[in-house]
Amino acid sequence: MKGTTMLPNCDIRTDVPLKDYTFTRLGGNADYFSTVRSIEDARQTVLFALDRDLPLTVLGNGSNVIVRDGGIRGVVMYTPHLSAITVSGTQITAEGGAPLISVSQKARELGLTGLEFACGIPGSVGGAVVMNAGAYGGEIKDVLTRACVMDENGDIFTVEAADLELGYRTSNIEKNRWIVLSATFDLKPGDPKAIQAEMERLTRLRREKQPLEYPSCGSVFKRPKGHYVGPMIEACGLKGLRIGGAEVSTKHAGFIVNKGGATAKDYLALIDEIKRRVYEKFGVKLETEVRIIGED
Ligand SMILES: Cc1cc2nc3c(=O)[nH]c(=O)nc-3n(C[C@H](O)[C@H](O)[C@H](O)COP(=O)(O)OP(=O)(O)OC[C@H]3O[C@@H](n4cnc5c(N)ncnc54)[C@H](O)[C@@H]3O)c2cc1C
C-alpha cells in the first residue's frame, strides 16, 4: 500500500523506507510517515494516530536509532522540517527538528557561549533533549531552560528543565511519551574568537577519532562508571570484527559502521557479541545508548 493522505497542513505517506532517514542507513519501512512542518502538523499527526488507534514514533535526525528490519508499525512523525530558531537576548529557542549543530553555530554567530560542545552532535534539538546529548564535558542539561512538549492527546505545555529528569543520556520524555516541539537554551555572552577556536578544536578531535566517513549511529554503548567502552572493546580484540555489513570500527571501537548492505540483524548480532565478549573479559555489562526501535 503506497500513497499520500493529505491532512490540512502535512502529508502522510505510507510504506516509507526508514533507511533513507537514519544515519545507519538500514531498517524496514514505516506504515505511515508524516513529515511535519509546523506545530499544527504535529497535532494533526497525533490526532491521526489517536483516531485510528495507531502507535506513534517520533523520528528526529535518525542519528541515534537502529530501526529493526521489519520496520515500524503505526505512524512515524518525522520532525527535521520543524526547524525555526529564534533569539531573545541570551536565550535561543529552537524547534524540535532544528539541527543541534545549527543552534550551536547560531550561538557562535551571536557571541554566546555554552553550546560549543554540541557543534558536532548530528541530532535534532528534540533528539538531543530526549537523550540529554553531550560531549567533551558538556551536556544539554547545562544549558537547557525549558522545553515545549505535546502529549499523546495533542495537548501542548511547557516543562522546566529541572522537571525533565535529565541524566546521563536520558530524560523522562520517552517515558511520558511527549514530543519535543521546541527547547530554550540560556547561554552566556562570550568571546567570539574563543568560541570559534573551541568549536574548531572539538571538530578536529571528532575528525581524528571518529569514523565519520561511514554510516553509523555514533557511540553504540553508554559509558559504564569507571570504564571507557572503546578501549575495552579494543582489548577484547574486536576492532574490525564484522557480521554481514556491520563492522566494529577500526578507528573507534565504540562505533559500529555500516560497510555496505548491513541489516539491523547484523548490527544487533554484533552488539550482542560485543556485550558477551566484554562481559567475559571485564565482568562489565554494556548497555546500549542507541535506541533500538521497530519490529524484526
Ligand atoms: C557520528 C555521530 C556522532 C555522535 N556524537 C554524539 C555525541 O558526541 N554526543 C551524543 O550525546 N550523541 C552523539 N551522537 C548520537 C546522536 O546524534 C544524539 O543522541 C542526538 O541527540 C540524537 O538526535 P536525533 O534527532 O538524531 O534523534 P533520533 O535518532 O531521531 O531519535 C533518538 C530518540 O529520540 C526520540 N526523539 C527524537 N526527536 C524527538 C522529539 N522531537 N520529541 C520526542 N522524542 C524525540 C526518538 O523517538 C528516539 O527515541 C552521535 C551520532 C553520530 C551518528
Short mmCIF file of C-alpha atoms and ligand atoms in Angstrom, two decimals:
data_model
loop_
_atom_site.label_atom_id
_atom_site.label_comp_id
_atom_site.label_asym_id
_atom_site.label_seq_id
_atom_site.Cartn_x
_atom_site.Cartn_y
_atom_site.Cartn_z
CA MET A 1 0.00 0.00 0.00
CA LYS A 2 1.73 3.19 -1.16
CA GLY A 3 0.23 6.64 -1.30
CA THR A 4 -0.21 10.04 0.24
CA THR A 5 -3.01 11.10 2.57
CA MET A 6 -3.32 14.87 2.68
CA LEU A 7 -4.12 16.38 6.05
CA PRO A 8 -4.76 20.13 6.38
CA ASN A 9 -1.07 21.02 6.54
CA CYS A 10 1.05 17.91 6.27
CA ASP A 11 1.48 14.86 4.14
CA ILE A 12 1.39 11.33 5.44
CA ARG A 13 2.96 8.77 3.14
CA THR A 14 2.62 5.02 3.50
CA ASP A 15 5.20 2.24 3.43
CA VAL A 16 8.24 4.54 3.61
CA PRO A 17 11.79 3.03 3.86
CA LEU A 18 13.35 4.29 7.07
CA LYS A 19 16.87 3.52 5.87
CA ASP A 20 16.54 6.78 3.93
CA TYR A 21 16.04 8.70 7.19
CA THR A 22 18.53 7.13 9.57
CA PHE A 23 22.29 7.55 9.91
CA THR A 24 22.93 3.80 9.89
CA ARG A 25 21.17 3.56 6.50
CA LEU A 26 19.27 0.42 7.46
CA GLY A 27 15.92 -0.74 8.77
CA GLY A 28 12.49 -1.59 7.42
CA ASN A 29 9.57 0.61 6.40
CA ALA A 30 7.18 2.81 8.35
CA ASP A 31 3.50 2.00 7.81
CA TYR A 32 2.73 5.74 7.89
CA PHE A 33 5.35 8.50 7.68
CA SER A 34 4.29 12.05 8.49
CA THR A 35 6.62 14.91 7.65
CA VAL A 36 5.68 17.75 9.97
CA ARG A 37 6.50 21.37 9.18
CA SER A 38 4.53 23.13 11.92
CA ILE A 39 3.15 22.54 15.38
CA GLU A 40 -0.30 22.22 13.82
CA ASP A 41 1.07 19.43 11.57
CA ALA A 42 2.39 17.70 14.69
CA ARG A 43 -1.02 17.99 16.36
CA GLN A 44 -2.78 16.68 13.25
CA THR A 45 -0.39 13.73 13.17
CA VAL A 46 -1.02 12.90 16.81
CA LEU A 47 -4.78 13.03 16.19
CA PHE A 48 -4.42 10.91 13.03
CA ALA A 49 -2.74 8.20 15.12
CA LEU A 50 -5.16 8.61 18.01
CA ASP A 51 -8.26 8.35 15.79
CA ARG A 52 -7.01 5.12 14.24
CA ASP A 53 -5.57 3.70 17.46
CA LEU A 54 -2.09 3.51 15.89
CA PRO A 55 1.20 3.70 17.83
CA LEU A 56 3.22 6.89 17.23
CA THR A 57 7.02 7.04 16.99
CA VAL A 58 8.96 10.30 16.73
CA LEU A 59 11.97 10.40 14.45
CA GLY A 60 14.33 13.35 14.53
CA ASN A 61 17.54 13.26 12.54
CA GLY A 62 17.78 9.49 12.98
CA SER A 63 21.34 9.67 14.31
CA ASN A 64 20.73 7.61 17.42
CA VAL A 65 18.40 4.85 16.31
CA ILE A 66 18.63 1.37 14.87
CA VAL A 67 15.36 0.52 13.14
CA ARG A 68 14.79 -3.23 13.05
CA ASP A 69 14.41 -4.84 9.62
CA GLY A 70 10.63 -5.34 9.96
CA GLY A 71 10.13 -1.58 10.20
CA ILE A 72 7.75 0.40 12.38
CA ARG A 73 4.04 -0.25 12.74
CA GLY A 74 1.77 2.74 13.05
CA VAL A 75 2.82 6.33 12.43
CA VAL A 76 6.34 7.78 12.33
CA MET A 77 6.40 11.53 12.87
CA TYR A 78 9.46 13.00 11.13
CA THR A 79 10.46 16.35 12.63
CA PRO A 80 13.50 17.85 10.83
CA HIS A 81 11.36 20.34 8.87
CA LEU A 82 10.09 21.80 12.14
CA SER A 83 13.23 23.83 12.44
CA ALA A 84 12.78 27.54 13.24
CA ILE A 85 15.37 29.15 15.51
CA THR A 86 14.63 32.42 17.35
CA VAL A 87 16.72 34.56 19.69
CA SER A 88 15.81 36.73 22.66
CA GLY A 89 18.78 38.24 24.49
CA THR A 90 20.97 35.38 25.65
CA GLN A 91 18.25 32.79 25.05
CA ILE A 92 17.92 30.74 21.90
CA THR A 93 14.70 28.86 21.24
CA ALA A 94 14.80 26.17 18.57
CA GLU A 95 12.01 23.98 17.25
CA GLY A 96 12.29 20.25 17.86
CA GLY A 97 13.57 19.36 14.40
CA ALA A 98 16.22 22.07 14.15
CA PRO A 99 19.73 20.63 13.83
CA LEU A 100 21.58 20.99 17.13
CA ILE A 101 24.65 21.89 15.08
CA SER A 102 22.80 24.91 13.62
CA VAL A 103 21.84 26.06 17.12
CA SER A 104 25.46 25.78 18.19
CA GLN A 105 26.53 27.79 15.11
CA LYS A 106 23.86 30.42 15.81
CA ALA A 107 25.23 30.80 19.34
CA ARG A 108 28.72 31.28 17.90
CA GLU A 109 27.47 33.95 15.47
CA LEU A 110 25.84 35.78 18.38
CA GLY A 111 28.95 35.52 20.59
CA LEU A 112 27.10 33.31 23.09
CA THR A 113 28.98 30.58 24.94
CA GLY A 114 27.68 27.26 26.33
CA LEU A 115 26.84 25.21 23.23
CA GLU A 116 30.34 24.70 21.84
CA PHE A 117 30.25 21.04 23.00
CA ALA A 118 27.30 20.45 20.65
CA CYS A 119 29.00 21.66 17.47
CA GLY A 120 29.46 18.13 16.08
CA ILE A 121 26.46 16.26 17.50
CA PRO A 122 24.41 15.41 14.40
CA GLY A 123 20.98 15.19 16.04
CA SER A 124 17.90 17.39 16.14
CA VAL A 125 17.13 19.58 19.13
CA GLY A 126 14.29 17.25 20.15
CA GLY A 127 16.51 14.17 19.95
CA ALA A 128 19.22 15.97 21.89
CA VAL A 129 16.86 16.95 24.70
CA VAL A 130 15.37 13.44 24.89
CA MET A 131 18.88 11.95 25.06
CA ASN A 132 20.41 14.76 27.14
CA ALA A 133 23.11 14.63 24.47
CA GLY A 134 26.59 15.60 25.50
CA ALA A 135 30.23 15.60 24.50
CA TYR A 136 33.62 16.76 25.72
CA GLY A 137 32.40 17.65 29.22
CA GLY A 138 29.20 19.49 28.21
CA GLU A 139 25.62 18.28 28.05
CA ILE A 140 22.18 19.67 27.17
CA LYS A 141 21.29 19.77 30.87
CA ASP A 142 23.88 22.54 31.42
CA VAL A 143 22.15 24.99 29.08
CA LEU A 144 18.51 23.92 28.73
CA THR A 145 15.96 26.18 30.43
CA ARG A 146 12.68 24.61 29.33
CA ALA A 147 11.03 22.55 26.61
CA CYS A 148 7.64 22.92 24.98
CA VAL A 149 6.10 19.47 24.53
CA MET A 150 2.97 17.83 23.12
CA ASP A 151 1.42 14.82 24.77
CA GLU A 152 -0.28 11.88 23.07
CA ASN A 153 -3.64 13.70 23.09
CA GLY A 154 -2.24 16.68 21.21
CA ASP A 155 -2.13 18.95 24.29
CA ILE A 156 0.79 21.36 24.46
CA PHE A 157 2.56 22.58 27.60
CA THR A 158 5.91 23.81 28.87
CA VAL A 159 8.17 21.75 31.12
CA GLU A 160 11.03 23.34 33.04
CA ALA A 161 14.40 21.64 32.51
CA ALA A 162 14.52 20.72 36.21
CA ASP A 163 11.38 18.61 35.70
CA LEU A 164 12.72 16.62 32.74
CA GLU A 165 14.84 14.24 34.88
CA LEU A 166 17.84 14.84 32.63
CA GLY A 167 20.55 12.28 33.39
CA TYR A 168 23.32 10.51 31.53
CA ARG A 169 21.81 10.10 28.04
CA THR A 170 18.30 10.02 29.46
CA SER A 171 15.25 12.11 30.37
CA ASN A 172 11.64 11.38 31.28
CA ILE A 173 10.39 12.41 27.83
CA GLU A 174 10.28 8.89 26.37
CA LYS A 175 8.55 7.53 29.48
CA ASN A 176 5.90 10.26 29.26
CA ARG A 177 5.55 9.79 25.50
CA TRP A 178 5.98 13.54 24.95
CA ILE A 179 7.01 15.12 21.67
CA VAL A 180 9.54 17.94 21.97
CA LEU A 181 8.19 20.85 19.91
CA SER A 182 10.86 23.34 20.96
CA ALA A 183 13.58 23.92 23.51
CA THR A 184 15.03 27.09 25.02
CA PHE A 185 18.71 27.35 25.87
CA ASP A 186 20.12 30.02 28.13
CA LEU A 187 23.67 30.96 27.19
CA LYS A 188 26.24 33.50 28.35
CA PRO A 189 27.98 36.27 26.46
CA GLY A 190 31.44 35.06 25.48
CA ASP A 191 34.47 35.90 23.39
CA PRO A 192 33.54 35.09 19.75
CA LYS A 193 37.16 34.16 18.91
CA ALA A 194 37.40 31.77 21.86
CA ILE A 195 34.04 30.20 20.96
CA GLN A 196 35.18 29.72 17.36
CA ALA A 197 38.54 28.27 18.45
CA GLU A 198 36.88 25.79 20.82
CA MET A 199 34.46 24.61 18.13
CA GLU A 200 37.30 24.13 15.68
CA ARG A 201 39.26 22.16 18.29
CA LEU A 202 36.32 19.84 19.01
CA THR A 203 35.63 19.36 15.29
CA ARG A 204 39.27 18.37 14.76
CA LEU A 205 39.08 15.88 17.63
CA ARG A 206 35.97 14.29 16.13
CA ARG A 207 37.52 14.01 12.68
CA GLU A 208 40.65 12.40 14.14
CA LYS A 209 38.87 9.92 16.41
CA GLN A 210 35.54 9.05 14.77
CA PRO A 211 34.83 7.09 11.56
CA LEU A 212 32.71 9.89 10.10
CA GLU A 213 33.26 8.57 6.57
CA TYR A 214 30.89 5.61 7.19
CA PRO A 215 27.23 5.41 8.21
CA SER A 216 26.89 4.80 11.96
CA CYS A 217 24.83 5.80 14.98
CA GLY A 218 27.76 7.23 16.91
CA SER A 219 28.70 5.56 20.20
CA VAL A 220 26.61 2.43 20.46
CA PHE A 221 27.03 1.92 24.21
CA LYS A 222 26.73 4.09 27.30
CA ARG A 223 29.92 4.61 29.26
CA PRO A 224 29.84 2.38 32.35
CA LYS A 225 31.08 4.04 35.55
CA GLY A 226 34.86 3.75 35.84
CA HIS A 227 35.41 2.36 32.32
CA TYR A 228 35.83 3.51 28.75
CA VAL A 229 33.92 1.48 26.19
CA GLY A 230 36.21 1.85 23.15
CA PRO A 231 39.38 0.63 24.90
CA MET A 232 37.51 -2.31 26.49
CA ILE A 233 36.17 -3.44 23.11
CA GLU A 234 39.61 -2.99 21.59
CA ALA A 235 41.22 -5.01 24.41
CA CYS A 236 38.86 -7.87 23.53
CA GLY A 237 40.38 -7.86 20.05
CA LEU A 238 37.09 -6.88 18.43
CA LYS A 239 38.18 -3.94 16.27
CA GLY A 240 37.30 -4.82 12.68
CA LEU A 241 35.02 -7.72 13.68
CA ARG A 242 32.34 -7.98 11.05
CA ILE A 243 28.92 -9.57 10.86
CA GLY A 244 27.33 -9.13 7.44
CA GLY A 245 27.77 -5.48 6.54
CA ALA A 246 28.19 -4.27 10.15
CA GLU A 247 31.72 -3.78 11.46
CA VAL A 248 33.30 -2.68 14.73
CA SER A 249 35.08 0.44 13.54
CA THR A 250 38.83 0.08 13.20
CA LYS A 251 39.14 3.78 14.05
CA HIS A 252 36.94 3.93 17.18
CA ALA A 253 35.84 0.61 18.67
CA GLY A 254 32.78 2.22 20.32
CA PHE A 255 31.27 2.77 16.87
CA ILE A 256 29.69 0.14 14.61
CA VAL A 257 29.84 1.19 10.98
CA ASN A 258 27.78 0.07 8.02
CA LYS A 259 30.36 -1.08 5.49
CA GLY A 260 27.67 -1.65 2.88
CA GLY A 261 24.40 -3.54 2.90
CA ALA A 262 24.24 -4.04 6.69
CA THR A 263 20.90 -5.08 8.15
CA ALA A 264 19.60 -4.37 11.63
CA LYS A 265 20.02 -8.10 12.25
CA ASP A 266 23.77 -7.74 11.51
CA TYR A 267 24.04 -4.75 13.84
CA LEU A 268 22.16 -6.41 16.69
CA ALA A 269 24.16 -9.65 16.37
CA LEU A 270 27.38 -7.61 16.56
CA ILE A 271 26.09 -5.69 19.59
CA ASP A 272 25.30 -8.98 21.35
CA GLU A 273 28.72 -10.38 20.53
CA ILE A 274 30.46 -7.24 21.87
CA LYS A 275 28.40 -7.37 25.06
CA ARG A 276 29.22 -11.04 25.54
CA ARG A 277 32.95 -10.64 24.99
CA VAL A 278 33.28 -7.52 27.15
CA TYR A 279 31.38 -9.20 29.98
CA GLU A 280 33.57 -12.29 29.67
CA LYS A 281 36.81 -10.28 29.89
CA PHE A 282 35.88 -7.40 32.22
CA GLY A 283 32.71 -8.51 34.02
CA VAL A 284 31.07 -5.28 32.77
CA LYS A 285 27.53 -5.33 31.38
CA LEU A 286 27.36 -2.87 28.50
CA GLU A 287 24.11 -1.01 27.95
CA THR A 288 23.16 0.46 24.59
CA GLU A 289 22.90 4.21 24.25
CA VAL A 290 21.38 3.90 20.78
CA ARG A 291 17.60 3.42 20.69
CA ILE A 292 16.58 0.14 19.03
CA ILE A 293 13.08 0.51 17.62
CA GLY A 294 10.64 -1.30 15.34
CA GLU A 295 10.00 -4.96 14.67
CA ASP A 296 12.11 -7.91 13.48
C1 LIG B 1 28.69 10.37 14.03
C2 LIG B 1 27.85 10.55 15.26
C3 LIG B 1 28.36 11.21 16.36
C4 LIG B 1 27.59 11.38 17.52
N1 LIG B 1 28.12 12.04 18.58
C5 LIG B 1 27.39 12.20 19.70
C6 LIG B 1 27.93 12.90 20.83
O1 LIG B 1 29.05 13.38 20.83
N2 LIG B 1 27.14 13.01 21.94
C7 LIG B 1 25.87 12.50 21.99
O2 LIG B 1 25.21 12.63 23.02
N3 LIG B 1 25.34 11.85 20.94
C8 LIG B 1 26.05 11.69 19.80
N4 LIG B 1 25.52 11.03 18.73
C9 LIG B 1 24.16 10.46 18.83
C10 LIG B 1 23.04 11.42 18.39
O3 LIG B 1 23.50 12.38 17.47
C11 LIG B 1 22.38 12.12 19.57
O4 LIG B 1 21.87 11.19 20.52
C12 LIG B 1 21.22 13.01 19.12
O5 LIG B 1 20.82 13.80 20.19
C13 LIG B 1 20.02 12.24 18.58
O6 LIG B 1 19.15 13.15 17.93
P1 LIG B 1 18.28 12.70 16.68
O7 LIG B 1 17.43 13.85 16.27
O8 LIG B 1 19.13 12.13 15.63
O9 LIG B 1 17.38 11.59 17.36
P2 LIG B 1 16.80 10.27 16.69
O10 LIG B 1 17.90 9.32 16.40
O11 LIG B 1 15.89 10.63 15.58
O12 LIG B 1 15.94 9.71 17.91
C14 LIG B 1 16.55 9.34 19.13
C15 LIG B 1 15.46 9.17 20.19
O13 LIG B 1 14.86 10.44 20.45
C16 LIG B 1 13.46 10.42 20.15
N5 LIG B 1 13.12 11.74 19.58
C17 LIG B 1 13.75 12.37 18.55
N6 LIG B 1 13.20 13.58 18.36
C18 LIG B 1 12.21 13.72 19.26
C19 LIG B 1 11.27 14.75 19.57
N7 LIG B 1 11.22 15.90 18.89
N8 LIG B 1 10.38 14.53 20.58
C20 LIG B 1 10.39 13.37 21.28
N9 LIG B 1 11.26 12.36 21.03
C21 LIG B 1 12.15 12.53 20.04
C22 LIG B 1 13.26 9.26 19.20
O14 LIG B 1 11.94 8.74 19.29
C23 LIG B 1 14.31 8.27 19.71
O15 LIG B 1 13.85 7.58 20.85
C24 LIG B 1 26.28 10.86 17.56
C25 LIG B 1 25.75 10.20 16.44
C26 LIG B 1 26.52 10.04 15.30
C27 LIG B 1 25.94 9.34 14.11
#
